[in-house]
CSV table of C-alpha atoms in Angstrom, one decimal:
chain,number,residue,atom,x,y,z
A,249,UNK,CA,120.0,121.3,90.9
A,250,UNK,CA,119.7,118.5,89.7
A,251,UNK,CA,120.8,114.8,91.7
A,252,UNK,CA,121.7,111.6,89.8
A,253,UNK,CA,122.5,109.3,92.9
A,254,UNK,CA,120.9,108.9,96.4
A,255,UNK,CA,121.6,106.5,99.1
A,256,UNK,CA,118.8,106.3,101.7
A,257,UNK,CA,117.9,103.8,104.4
A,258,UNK,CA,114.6,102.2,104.8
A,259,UNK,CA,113.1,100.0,107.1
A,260,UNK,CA,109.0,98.5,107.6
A,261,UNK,CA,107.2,99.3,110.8
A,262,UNK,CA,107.0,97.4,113.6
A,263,UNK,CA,104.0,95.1,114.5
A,264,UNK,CA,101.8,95.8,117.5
A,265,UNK,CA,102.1,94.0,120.3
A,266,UNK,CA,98.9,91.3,121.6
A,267,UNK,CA,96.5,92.3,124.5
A,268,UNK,CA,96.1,90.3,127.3
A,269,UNK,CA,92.7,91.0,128.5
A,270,UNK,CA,89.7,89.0,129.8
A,271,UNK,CA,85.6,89.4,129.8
A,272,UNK,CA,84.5,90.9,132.7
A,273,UNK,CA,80.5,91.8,133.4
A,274,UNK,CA,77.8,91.5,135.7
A,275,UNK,CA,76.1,88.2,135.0
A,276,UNK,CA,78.8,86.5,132.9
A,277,UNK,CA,80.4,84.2,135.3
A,278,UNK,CA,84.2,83.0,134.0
A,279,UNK,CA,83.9,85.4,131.0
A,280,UNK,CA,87.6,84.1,129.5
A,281,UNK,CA,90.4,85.6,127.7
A,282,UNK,CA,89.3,88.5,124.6
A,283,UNK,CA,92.8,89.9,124.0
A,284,UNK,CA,92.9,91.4,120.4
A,285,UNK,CA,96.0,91.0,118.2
A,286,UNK,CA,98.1,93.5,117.3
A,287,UNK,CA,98.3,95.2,113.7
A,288,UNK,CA,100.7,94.8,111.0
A,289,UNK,CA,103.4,97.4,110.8
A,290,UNK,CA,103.4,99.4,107.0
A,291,UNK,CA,105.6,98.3,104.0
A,292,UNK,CA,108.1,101.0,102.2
A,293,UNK,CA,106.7,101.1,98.7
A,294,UNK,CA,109.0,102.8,96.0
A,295,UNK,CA,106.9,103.9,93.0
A,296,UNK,CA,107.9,105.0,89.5
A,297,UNK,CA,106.1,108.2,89.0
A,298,UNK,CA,106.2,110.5,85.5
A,299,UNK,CA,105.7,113.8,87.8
A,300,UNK,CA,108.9,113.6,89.4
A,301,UNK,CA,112.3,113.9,87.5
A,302,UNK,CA,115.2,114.3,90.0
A,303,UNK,CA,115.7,112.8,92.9
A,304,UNK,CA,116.8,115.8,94.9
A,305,UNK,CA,113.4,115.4,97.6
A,306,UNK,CA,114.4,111.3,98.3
A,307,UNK,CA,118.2,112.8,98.9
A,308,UNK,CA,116.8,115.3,101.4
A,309,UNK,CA,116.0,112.8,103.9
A,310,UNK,CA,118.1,109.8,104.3
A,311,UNK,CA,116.3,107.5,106.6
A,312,UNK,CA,112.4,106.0,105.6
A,313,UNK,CA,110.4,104.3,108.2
A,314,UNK,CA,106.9,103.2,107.5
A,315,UNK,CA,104.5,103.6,110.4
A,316,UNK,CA,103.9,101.2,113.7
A,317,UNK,CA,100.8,98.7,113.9
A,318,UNK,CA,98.9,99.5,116.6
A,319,UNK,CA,98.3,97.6,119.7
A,320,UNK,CA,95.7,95.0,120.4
A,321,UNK,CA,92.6,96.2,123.0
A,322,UNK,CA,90.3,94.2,125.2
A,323,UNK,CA,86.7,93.0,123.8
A,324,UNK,CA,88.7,91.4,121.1
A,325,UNK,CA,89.4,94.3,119.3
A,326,UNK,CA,92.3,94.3,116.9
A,327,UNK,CA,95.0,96.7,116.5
A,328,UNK,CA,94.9,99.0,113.5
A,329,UNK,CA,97.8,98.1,111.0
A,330,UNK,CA,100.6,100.7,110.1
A,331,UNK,CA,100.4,103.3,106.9
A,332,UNK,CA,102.5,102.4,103.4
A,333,UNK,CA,104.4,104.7,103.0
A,334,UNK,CA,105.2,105.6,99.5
A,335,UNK,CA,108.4,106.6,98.1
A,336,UNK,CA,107.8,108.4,94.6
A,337,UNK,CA,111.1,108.4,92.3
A,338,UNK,CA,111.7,109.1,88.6
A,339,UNK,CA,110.9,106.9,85.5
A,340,UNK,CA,114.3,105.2,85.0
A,341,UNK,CA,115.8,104.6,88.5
A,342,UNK,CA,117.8,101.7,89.3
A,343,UNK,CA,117.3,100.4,92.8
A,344,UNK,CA,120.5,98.6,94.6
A,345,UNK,CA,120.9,96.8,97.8
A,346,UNK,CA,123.9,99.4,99.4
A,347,UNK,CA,125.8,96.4,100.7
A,348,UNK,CA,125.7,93.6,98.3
A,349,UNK,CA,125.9,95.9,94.8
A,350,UNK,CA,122.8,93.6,93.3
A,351,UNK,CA,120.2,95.1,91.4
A,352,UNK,CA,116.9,95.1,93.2
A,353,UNK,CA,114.6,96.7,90.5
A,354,UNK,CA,115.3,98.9,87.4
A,355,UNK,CA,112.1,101.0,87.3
A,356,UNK,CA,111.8,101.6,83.7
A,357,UNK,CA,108.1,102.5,83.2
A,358,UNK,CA,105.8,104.3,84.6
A,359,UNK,CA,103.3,103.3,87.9
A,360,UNK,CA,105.6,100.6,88.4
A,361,UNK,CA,106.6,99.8,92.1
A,362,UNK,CA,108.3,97.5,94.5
A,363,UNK,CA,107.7,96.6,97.7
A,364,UNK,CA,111.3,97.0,99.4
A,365,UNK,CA,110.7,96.6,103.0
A,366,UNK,CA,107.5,94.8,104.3
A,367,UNK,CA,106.2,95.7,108.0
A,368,UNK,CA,106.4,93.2,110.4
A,369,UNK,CA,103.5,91.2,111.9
A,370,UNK,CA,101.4,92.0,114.5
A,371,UNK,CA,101.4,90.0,117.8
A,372,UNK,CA,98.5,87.3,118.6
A,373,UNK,CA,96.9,88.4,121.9
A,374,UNK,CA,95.6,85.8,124.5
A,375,UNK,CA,92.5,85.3,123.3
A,376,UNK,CA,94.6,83.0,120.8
A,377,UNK,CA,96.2,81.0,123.3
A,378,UNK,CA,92.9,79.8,125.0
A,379,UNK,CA,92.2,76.2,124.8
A,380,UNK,CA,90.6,73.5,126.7
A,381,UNK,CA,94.2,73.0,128.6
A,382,UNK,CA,94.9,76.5,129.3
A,383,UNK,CA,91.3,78.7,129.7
A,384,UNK,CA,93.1,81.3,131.1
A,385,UNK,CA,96.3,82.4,129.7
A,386,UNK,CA,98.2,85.5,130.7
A,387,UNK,CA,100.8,85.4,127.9
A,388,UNK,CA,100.7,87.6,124.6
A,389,UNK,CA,103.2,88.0,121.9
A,390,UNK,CA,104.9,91.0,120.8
A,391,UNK,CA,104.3,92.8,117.4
């Protein structure tokens, strides 16, 4: 079968959200804030591939969503950021915005690809927030 249109919905991942966290050990008196931020949520990549000539698997599914960023940890330690995922589409295809009609991208060669939703950003934890005003602060932002 072959499959000349396809209307799908995409959407970036979220960002992870900060840590609010602080240093805790034996002999470190007042060890302070060490929240890590949160990571950066994937980006929905559609790429112009030569090895794929209909678009009958993108028409399978209808709905894209990249993957999450991962939460911030204690000890400062980042969250990991979200997967890209990769749309592959024939050589040829003309991407539209469903609403508005306007022509996005025409993909007319091969390996070319745009980015056509980016992932959101990660969260700052409270290790971010520390300053000589506020040492200690118990607020983190969400991804």
């Amino acid at each position: 079968m072959f499959i000349d249109e396809a209307t799908i919905y995409v959407a970036g991942g979220d960002g992870g959200h900060g840590c609010v966290s602080f240093r805790r050990e034996k002999f470190v008196p007042r060890g302070g804030p060490n929240g890590g931020d949160g990571g950066k949520g994937g980006d929905v990549i559609l790429h112009a591939s030569e090895n794929v000539d209909t678009l009958m698997d993108v028409s399978s599914r209808v709905k894209y969503v990249a993957e999450n960023g991962h939460n911030g940890e204690g000890s400062n330690r980042h969250g990991r950021s979200g997967e890209d995922l990769i749309i592959h589409l024939p050589v040829g295809t003309v991407v539209k915005d469903r609403d508005s009609g306007r022509v996005l991208k025409d993909l007319t060669e091969p390996e070319q690809y745009v980015r056509i939703a980016r992932g959101g950003r990660g969260g700052r934890g409270n290790k971010y927030f520390a300053g000589p005003t506020n040492r200690t602060p118990r607020t983190a932002e969400k991804g």
